[in-house]
C-alpha cells in the first residue's frame, strides 16, 4: 500500500463542528491525537491518528512503517482496517476506518460484561491472534487500551482492536508474557468492569466465583503461567463459556458513540428554540443510530442526520448522493424517496421514506446464500430496476449500490418474519418482492465509506452518464457475490468459488474483479448481462401447467358421487305433482335444449306418469312423503356441492366480499411533483456554472442569498438575457422559478412556452402538462398536445404518456403504441397505464391477462396504484389465478405507501397496515 502525506483539503479533510473546530475522537496514547476526517478517495469518514514528534526518531519511523504495512494487510472483523499512513513534518499519522464506539477502558468504567458474552469476546480475539503466522508488535503486548467497543452492522456489541502502540518502543523486549496471559487479564477486566489492572491469584474479580470450577482453574493457570498447555486450555474454556450465549441471554450494554454524540449535540444546538428533530440521548437497538424516527407527508420516515456543509465541503461527497438528494419529494421509482433536506450549519437533515421491508444484506444474513437460479432472478430484477432509474428524466448515474442499500419490500419491517416468509415461499417470493434502492449516503454508509476500486472511483468523478458497463458491473459484482456466498465482497482479494457454484461463474466473477481493478474503461459488456448468459438452457424450465378447471370438475364429480344414494328406491310419480319431479343431470359440456318461455331455465318436468309402475304393480300411496324424501336428498347434494365450491373459494380468496367484476379507470395520469424553490435554485446554480464565463460565474454566490431583492433581480435578469439569446434552458428555469414564487400561471407558462418553442423537451412536457391539467381553451390544448408530441419524438418518456392519454379517443391504436414506447423507456407510470389500456380495450382488444401482467410489472417497480389494481385482480381472479394471500400482500404494500383505496380495502377487512391508521386517524 502506498504511504501518503497528509494535507488539509487533499485526500483527507478535517470534519469540523459548529464552532469551526476539528471534531476530536477519544485517544488512548499520551502522545496521540485522534480526529475525524473525510477520506475524499472513498467518500467515507475515517479516524486520523496523529503521533506528535514521532517522525524525528529514525527507529520509530522505521518501526511505524513496518507495523502499518503488516496491519494494513490483515483482514478480520475484530480488527479496525488501516487505510493509509505517512509522515507530515515532525509527525507520523495513520488513517483507519471509522467504527463509532467507545474505548474499552471508558466502557468498563460504567459497565461490566456478562460472563457468557465475555467468553464470546475472548473467543473472537483468539481468532484474531491466530489469523497471522507471526504477530506484529502491537499484538504481542496488548491490554484494554488497545480495544474499542462498537455496535457492528448486525447490531451486535463487540470489541475491535483499534489502537496500535507496539511500534512506539522499538528494540523493547517483544513479549513479556504468554498470549493467553494477556487474554486472561482481558477476560478478568471484562467481567469485573475494571478498566486497567493486573490480576493474579490474590487479586481476582468479585464475580470470579460465579464461574464453573474447571473454567476458574483454567483462567488461574493462565494468570500464573504455570503450564505450557494453558493457551489451548484457556481457549477451550472460553468456548465452553461462550456456548451459554443465546438470543434470550443477558446482553452487553451499548457503548457510547463519539460520532453520534457530536451529531446529536450540534443538531440540538442548531435550534434557537425547541428542536423540531432531535436524536434521543440513548440509542434504541431497533432504530438506526443516526436517524430520527418521524413522519413526512403523512407517512413514516427516517430523518437521517449527516455532517453538514459547515462540516464537510460538498465537493468532497459522492456525486450520486448529490443527485439523489437535490430534489426532495421527487424520488424516482425504485429509489427510496427523499422527502426533505435541510442544512443546519454543521449538520444536514435528509428525510427518507420508511418502507415495509428489510435490506437485502440483513435478509441474506438470516436465510443464508441463494442458489444460482434465485441469484439470477434477483440480479435481473436489480439490473432492470437500475435501468429504469437511469432512464428516467433528471435521474442520477448509479455507481454504488451495496446490498445494505437494496430494500426488499416483504410487507413487514420484521427481519425474522421476512426471513420466514421468504423461506416458506422459496423462489416465488423473489419473483413477487418489489425493490427500493437507497442511492444517497447516510451517516452509517458514510462511516463505512463507498467500497469501489480506485480506478472505478476515478471514472465515477467524471460528469455525465458515461461508462454504463462499468457502472453496472461495479454494482453487480458485490451484489452477486453476496447472493451466492452470503459474505461481503472484497475487491482486493481473488474470488474463491462459493460452495455449490459452478466453475464458470467463479471464473466470470474473477474476470470482472480484475477488469474493474485494472482497466474498467475497457469493459464492453456489463456483469449483469454476462451473468445472465451463464444459465444453461435446461436450467430454465417452465412451471408445469395444471388444468385447474378439469381438476375442479373431477373433484366436483367425486363429491356428487359421495353424496348420492347408493341403492334402489321404488317410487311412483303423481301426475298432479309432476312439476316437482327431479331432472336428469345434464352434462356440463353438452348444450342444453332451449327453455320454453315461462319455464325456469335448466329444469324439465318428467314424462307423464301412468297409473301403473314399470313392473305393472298399482301405484302406492304416500307420494307426498316420497317427494319430501327426494327434496331432502336433493338439498343434501346441493349443500355438498355448494360447500365444496365455497371451500375452494375460501381457500383461494378468503371470505368472499368483493364484486367479481372490476371497473378500471380508463387512465390514471399523474402530473410530476413541482420543484421546490431550493431545487430550482440548485439547477440555476448548475446552469450558471456550466456557462463558464465571468459574467455568469460572479452570480453564483447570489443564488445562495437569493432572498435579497437585488440578488433575485440580478439572477432573473441573467436568465432573461440568456433566454433572449436563444438559450432554451434559461427560459425554462425562468418559468420554473416564477412558478415556485407563486406568480400567475400565465407568467410562468409564457416562459415555458418560449423554451418549448426553442425545442427544450422538458419545457414542452411541463407546458403541456400544466395546460392540459387546467382546463385551457380548445386551441391552447391542441397546441399543448402538439408540443407533448414533439417532446415524445425527442424521447421524453413522460411526454409520450401524456400524449397517449390525450389522444386515445381520436386514435386508440396509436395512443396504445405511444404508451408502449413510454413504458419501454422505463416510465413506470406508463407500464401501469398499459394495464388500464388493456383492461379497457383502448387501442387493443380487452386483455385481462395482459392487464394483470402490466399491473404486476409496475407494482414490482414500486408504483402503489399498480399494487392496488394488481391486488384487486388477484382478489377476484381477473386475468390471473385468484390468490387472496397474495392480494392481501400487495394491498398492504400499496397501503403502506399511502394509497387511499388500498388503506380502505385493508380497513374493511380488518387487516393491519403499519402507519396507515395513524395517517388517516
XYZ file of N, CA, C and O in Angstrom, residues 535-608:
296
model
N -26.619 -19.059 -17.660
C -27.680 -20.031 -17.389
C -27.766 -21.035 -18.522
O -27.899 -20.673 -19.684
N -27.692 -22.309 -18.192
C -27.842 -23.355 -19.205
C -29.291 -23.422 -19.647
O -30.202 -23.222 -18.841
N -29.563 -23.709 -20.940
C -30.950 -23.749 -21.402
C -31.821 -24.698 -20.600
O -32.972 -24.422 -20.337
N -31.231 -25.825 -20.188
C -32.022 -26.804 -19.457
C -32.372 -26.331 -18.057
O -33.252 -26.861 -17.404
N -31.605 -25.314 -17.580
C -31.846 -24.833 -16.225
C -33.084 -23.963 -16.136
O -33.613 -23.737 -15.061
N -33.556 -23.474 -17.265
C -34.735 -22.616 -17.272
C -35.928 -23.446 -17.722
O -36.100 -23.705 -18.902
N -36.700 -23.906 -16.781
C -37.831 -24.778 -17.086
C -39.131 -24.035 -16.820
O -39.244 -23.279 -15.853
N -40.093 -24.289 -17.694
C -41.399 -23.690 -17.478
C -42.111 -24.456 -16.375
O -41.960 -25.671 -16.250
N -42.869 -23.771 -15.549
C -43.596 -24.477 -14.499
C -44.642 -25.397 -15.103
O -45.165 -25.137 -16.193
N -44.914 -26.535 -14.475
C -45.913 -27.460 -15.025
C -47.277 -26.793 -15.147
O -47.683 -26.027 -14.269
N -47.954 -27.068 -16.242
C -49.275 -26.491 -16.487
C -50.325 -27.379 -15.842
O -50.399 -28.577 -16.114
N -51.115 -26.814 -14.962
C -52.154 -27.565 -14.265
C -53.502 -27.155 -14.832
O -53.831 -25.968 -14.864
N -54.261 -28.125 -15.328
C -55.603 -27.858 -15.839
C -56.527 -27.709 -14.643
O -57.106 -28.676 -14.155
N -56.642 -26.501 -14.144
C -57.402 -26.254 -12.916
C -58.869 -26.602 -13.084
O -59.482 -27.195 -12.199
N -59.437 -26.242 -14.254
C -60.864 -26.499 -14.460
C -61.154 -27.996 -14.452
O -62.110 -28.459 -13.837
N -60.306 -28.775 -15.140
C -60.523 -30.217 -15.170
C -60.369 -30.828 -13.784
O -61.128 -31.720 -13.379
N -59.377 -30.315 -13.042
C -59.140 -30.834 -11.698
C -60.342 -30.564 -10.799
O -60.787 -31.427 -10.045
N -60.893 -29.327 -10.888
C -62.027 -28.998 -10.043
C -63.289 -29.728 -10.486
O -64.107 -30.114 -9.657
N -63.449 -29.937 -11.800
C -64.619 -30.677 -12.284
C -64.590 -32.115 -11.775
O -65.615 -32.670 -11.367
N -63.382 -32.732 -11.802
C -63.259 -34.104 -11.301
C -63.571 -34.162 -9.809
O -64.228 -35.090 -9.327
N -63.098 -33.162 -9.083
C -63.363 -33.128 -7.648
C -64.853 -32.953 -7.379
O -65.416 -33.542 -6.459
N -65.522 -32.143 -8.221
C -66.959 -31.932 -8.048
C -67.719 -33.236 -8.298
O -68.641 -33.598 -7.557
N -67.312 -33.937 -9.356
C -67.984 -35.206 -9.680
C -67.821 -36.197 -8.541
O -68.750 -36.904 -8.160
N -66.594 -36.212 -7.970
C -66.341 -37.128 -6.853
C -67.207 -36.771 -5.652
O -67.747 -37.631 -4.967
N -67.369 -35.460 -5.409
C -68.198 -35.024 -4.285
C -69.664 -35.398 -4.506
O -70.359 -35.794 -3.576
N -70.121 -35.266 -5.747
C -71.501 -35.639 -6.051
C -71.738 -37.125 -5.808
O -72.722 -37.536 -5.203
N -70.817 -37.943 -6.314
C -70.973 -39.396 -6.172
C -70.972 -39.806 -4.707
O -71.668 -40.742 -4.299
N -70.194 -39.103 -3.906
C -70.090 -39.469 -2.496
C -71.385 -39.189 -1.746
O -71.655 -39.800 -0.710
N -72.196 -38.258 -2.243
C -73.413 -37.886 -1.518
C -74.672 -38.523 -2.092
O -75.735 -38.451 -1.482
N -74.627 -39.151 -3.278
C -75.817 -39.751 -3.882
C -76.186 -41.069 -3.195
O -75.325 -41.811 -2.723
N -77.497 -41.357 -3.183
C -77.999 -42.596 -2.583
C -77.575 -43.786 -3.434
O -77.727 -43.799 -4.645
N -76.975 -44.778 -2.768
C -76.485 -45.969 -3.471
C -77.448 -47.108 -3.188
O -77.366 -47.793 -2.185
N -78.418 -47.347 -4.069
C -79.401 -48.412 -3.863
C -80.610 -48.202 -4.761
O -80.580 -47.386 -5.677
N -81.697 -48.949 -4.498
C -82.898 -48.837 -5.308
C -84.040 -48.285 -4.468
O -84.230 -48.663 -3.332
N -84.762 -47.379 -5.091
C -85.919 -46.797 -4.407
C -87.122 -46.981 -5.320
O -87.109 -46.576 -6.480
N -88.165 -47.597 -4.793
C -89.385 -47.809 -5.543
C -90.302 -46.620 -5.292
O -90.760 -46.402 -4.194
N -90.537 -45.818 -6.323
C -91.283 -44.589 -6.129
C -92.133 -44.307 -7.349
O -91.663 -44.386 -8.475
N -93.423 -44.007 -7.136
C -94.317 -43.624 -8.223
C -94.464 -42.116 -8.224
O -94.333 -41.468 -7.205
N -94.780 -41.593 -9.401
C -94.913 -40.152 -9.555
C -96.382 -39.824 -9.806
O -97.016 -40.400 -10.668
N -96.889 -38.893 -9.011
C -98.278 -38.479 -9.156
C -98.371 -37.445 -10.258
O -97.602 -36.488 -10.267
N -99.310 -37.622 -11.224
C -99.395 -36.662 -12.315
C -99.585 -35.238 -11.828
O -99.019 -34.305 -12.367
N -100.421 -35.041 -10.762
C -100.667 -33.682 -10.333
C -99.399 -33.017 -9.789
O -99.306 -31.810 -9.707
N -98.442 -33.824 -9.332
C -97.243 -33.291 -8.718
C -96.038 -33.334 -9.661
O -94.913 -33.234 -9.226
N -96.271 -33.503 -10.938
C -95.148 -33.734 -11.833
C -94.181 -32.547 -11.891
O -93.013 -32.709 -12.168
N -94.705 -31.355 -11.598
C -93.799 -30.209 -11.650
C -92.742 -30.262 -10.556
O -91.797 -29.506 -10.567
N -92.934 -31.195 -9.581
C -91.945 -31.301 -8.513
C -90.926 -32.401 -8.778
O -90.166 -32.750 -7.898
N -90.974 -32.982 -9.948
C -90.030 -34.047 -10.253
C -88.616 -33.536 -10.318
O -88.347 -32.350 -10.373
N -87.622 -34.443 -10.351
C -86.200 -34.119 -10.397
C -85.666 -34.456 -11.772
O -85.877 -35.546 -12.281
N -84.983 -33.532 -12.363
C -84.454 -33.733 -13.704
C -83.266 -34.676 -13.682
O -82.614 -34.889 -12.673
N -82.980 -35.239 -14.835
C -81.736 -35.984 -15.034
C -80.609 -34.986 -15.231
O -80.734 -34.080 -16.044
N -79.522 -35.100 -14.478
C -78.440 -34.105 -14.640
C -77.947 -34.027 -16.071
O -77.800 -35.033 -16.746
N -77.744 -32.810 -16.533
C -77.245 -32.577 -17.886
C -75.737 -32.400 -17.823
O -75.248 -31.592 -17.038
N -74.960 -33.144 -18.592
C -73.505 -32.954 -18.570
C -73.144 -31.507 -18.876
O -73.742 -30.876 -19.739
N -72.123 -30.992 -18.146
C -71.782 -29.574 -18.287
C -71.178 -29.256 -19.634
O -71.167 -28.112 -20.066
N -70.652 -30.275 -20.373
C -70.011 -29.978 -21.649
C -70.931 -30.200 -22.836
O -70.503 -30.206 -23.970
N -72.227 -30.457 -22.576
C -73.170 -30.639 -23.673
C -74.194 -29.507 -23.647
O -74.641 -29.071 -22.585
N -74.635 -29.026 -24.806
C -75.615 -27.928 -24.830
C -76.961 -28.391 -24.327
O -77.384 -29.524 -24.577
N -77.630 -27.520 -23.587
C -78.958 -27.833 -23.087
C -79.993 -27.318 -24.077
O -79.772 -26.309 -24.746
N -81.139 -27.987 -24.181
C -82.190 -27.514 -25.091
C -82.725 -26.174 -24.650
O -82.670 -25.810 -23.481
N -83.228 -25.439 -25.642
C -83.774 -24.123 -25.345
C -84.933 -24.239 -24.375
O -85.716 -25.180 -24.410
N -85.034 -23.285 -23.488
C -86.073 -23.291 -22.469
C -87.287 -22.552 -22.988
O -87.183 -21.392 -23.380
N -88.483 -23.209 -23.013
C -89.687 -22.501 -23.450
C -89.979 -21.331 -22.541
O -89.653 -21.336 -21.374
N -90.580 -20.313 -23.135
C -90.881 -19.091 -22.402
C -91.783 -19.409 -21.226
O -92.748 -20.158 -21.335
N -91.490 -18.869 -20.095
C -92.318 -19.068 -18.905
C -91.823 -20.159 -18.007
O -92.328 -20.330 -16.919
N -90.874 -21.008 -18.451
C -90.353 -22.076 -17.603
C -89.032 -21.666 -17.002
O -88.272 -20.902 -17.574
N -88.729 -22.235 -15.839
C -87.443 -21.965 -15.193
C -86.345 -22.593 -16.023
O -86.490 -23.709 -16.508
N -85.253 -21.911 -16.239
C -84.191 -22.457 -17.075
C -83.530 -23.660 -16.428
O -83.291 -23.691 -15.229
N -83.254 -24.671 -17.277
C -82.488 -25.826 -16.821
C -83.297 -26.840 -16.056
O -82.761 -27.800 -15.528
N -84.643 -26.697 -15.928
C -85.441 -27.676 -15.178
C -86.545 -28.167 -16.084
O -87.322 -27.397 -16.616
N -86.622 -29.455 -16.255
C -87.653 -30.045 -17.107
C -88.568 -30.918 -16.260
O -88.144 -31.555 -15.300
N -89.856 -30.955 -16.648
C -90.773 -31.839 -15.964
C -90.602 -33.276 -16.440
O -90.125 -33.521 -17.535
N -91.011 -34.281 -15.631
C -90.872 -35.682 -16.027
C -91.924 -36.053 -17.064
O -92.847 -35.300 -17.323
N -91.717 -37.218 -17.643
C -92.719 -37.748 -18.576
C -94.037 -37.967 -17.817
O -94.042 -38.284 -16.643
N -95.218 -37.817 -18.513
C -96.498 -38.069 -17.830
C -96.531 -39.468 -17.255
O -96.140 -40.438 -17.917
